[in-house]
Amino acid sequence: MKVKNIVVEVKSIEDTLKEVKEVMGKIKEGKLVKKKESISFNNIDIMRKVLTNKRLELIKVIKKHKPKSIYKLAKIVKRDSKSVHFDVKLLNKLGMIDLKTTEKGRENLAPRVDYEEIDVAIPI
C-alpha cells in the first residue's frame, strides 16, 4: 500500500462513470493519467454500514500495536476472533489494510496499516 492517506469518498454511479469517461478520453489522446487512490461509496448510508466504529477501531489498533496475527488483534480489542477475522478480511478487500503472511510453526496473517490518516470526501 505505502500511501500517506487513504481517500474515502461518497460519489454517485453517474459521477464515477463520468470520471471514467474523462480518464478514457485522456488515455485515447495519449495523455498521462495520474493514478488516484480512493475508495468510493454510492451513498453515505453504505459508507456508514461498511466503516463502522468497530472497524475503524481495528484500523487504529493495527496501526498502533502491529499485532502478529488476527487472533492477537481480537485479544487486544476484546472481541470474538471470528468477527474480527470477518472485519479484517473486508477491510483488506477494500484496500484499507494489508495482510502479511508470517510463518512460525503455523501460518498467520499479520494485519498492517501503512497510511497516516483517512480523508473522507462528501459532496454537498
mmCIF file of C-alpha atoms in Angstrom, residues 18-78:
data_model
loop_
_atom_site.group_PDB
_atom_site.id
_atom_site.type_symbol
_atom_site.label_atom_id
_atom_site.label_comp_id
_atom_site.label_asym_id
_atom_site.label_seq_id
_atom_site.Cartn_x
_atom_site.Cartn_y
_atom_site.Cartn_z
ATOM 1 C CA LYS A 18 -18.272 10.450 -15.855
ATOM 2 C CA GLU A 19 -14.817 10.316 -14.261
ATOM 3 C CA VAL A 20 -14.038 7.008 -16.015
ATOM 4 C CA LYS A 21 -15.118 8.520 -19.350
ATOM 5 C CA GLU A 22 -12.801 11.515 -18.808
ATOM 6 C CA VAL A 23 -9.873 9.239 -17.960
ATOM 7 C CA MET A 24 -10.502 7.047 -21.008
ATOM 8 C CA GLY A 25 -10.616 10.166 -23.202
ATOM 9 C CA LYS A 26 -7.226 11.292 -21.866
ATOM 10 C CA ILE A 27 -5.768 7.841 -22.477
ATOM 11 C CA LYS A 28 -7.057 7.849 -26.078
ATOM 12 C CA GLU A 29 -5.372 11.232 -26.590
ATOM 13 C CA GLY A 30 -2.111 9.759 -25.321
ATOM 14 C CA LYS A 31 -2.052 11.922 -22.194
ATOM 15 C CA LEU A 32 -0.677 10.675 -18.908
ATOM 16 C CA VAL A 33 -3.282 9.969 -16.253
ATOM 17 C CA LYS A 34 -2.423 10.351 -12.586
ATOM 18 C CA LYS A 35 -3.279 7.279 -10.532
ATOM 19 C CA LYS A 36 -5.963 8.008 -7.955
ATOM 20 C CA GLU A 37 -6.023 6.061 -4.700
ATOM 21 C CA SER A 38 -9.530 6.192 -3.259
ATOM 22 C CA ILE A 39 -12.419 4.104 -2.041
ATOM 23 C CA SER A 40 -15.858 5.217 -3.237
ATOM 24 C CA PHE A 41 -19.317 4.513 -1.884
ATOM 25 C CA ASN A 42 -22.607 5.280 -3.667
ATOM 26 C CA ASN A 43 -24.086 6.986 -0.629
ATOM 27 C CA ILE A 44 -23.295 7.888 2.948
ATOM 28 C CA ASP A 45 -25.532 5.146 4.378
ATOM 29 C CA ILE A 46 -23.482 2.439 2.660
ATOM 30 C CA MET A 47 -20.257 4.090 3.835
ATOM 31 C CA ARG A 48 -21.541 4.096 7.434
ATOM 32 C CA LYS A 49 -22.512 0.415 7.210
ATOM 33 C CA VAL A 50 -19.061 -0.536 5.951
ATOM 34 C CA LEU A 51 -16.884 1.827 8.010
ATOM 35 C CA THR A 52 -18.373 1.070 11.415
ATOM 36 C CA ASN A 53 -16.860 2.295 14.677
ATOM 37 C CA LYS A 54 -15.573 -1.215 15.418
ATOM 38 C CA ARG A 55 -13.839 -1.470 12.029
ATOM 39 C CA LEU A 56 -12.289 1.977 12.403
ATOM 40 C CA GLU A 57 -11.108 0.922 15.871
ATOM 41 C CA LEU A 58 -9.436 -2.130 14.304
ATOM 42 C CA ILE A 59 -7.544 0.123 11.886
ATOM 43 C CA LYS A 60 -6.303 2.311 14.766
ATOM 44 C CA VAL A 61 -5.290 -0.685 16.889
ATOM 45 C CA ILE A 62 -3.478 -2.329 13.965
ATOM 46 C CA LYS A 63 -1.558 0.909 13.320
ATOM 47 C CA LYS A 64 -0.608 1.318 16.984
ATOM 48 C CA HIS A 65 0.051 -2.274 18.140
ATOM 49 C CA LYS A 66 1.074 -4.064 14.910
ATOM 50 C CA PRO A 67 -0.387 -7.422 16.034
ATOM 51 C CA LYS A 68 1.317 -10.548 14.740
ATOM 52 C CA SER A 69 -1.999 -12.223 13.883
ATOM 53 C CA ILE A 70 -5.727 -11.615 13.572
ATOM 54 C CA TYR A 71 -6.192 -13.729 16.709
ATOM 55 C CA LYS A 72 -3.893 -11.415 18.691
ATOM 56 C CA LEU A 73 -5.749 -8.398 17.289
ATOM 57 C CA ALA A 74 -9.029 -9.910 18.550
ATOM 58 C CA LYS A 75 -7.492 -10.313 22.014
ATOM 59 C CA ILE A 76 -6.347 -6.668 22.070
ATOM 60 C CA VAL A 77 -9.808 -5.334 21.161
ATOM 61 C CA LYS A 78 -11.572 -7.961 23.333
#
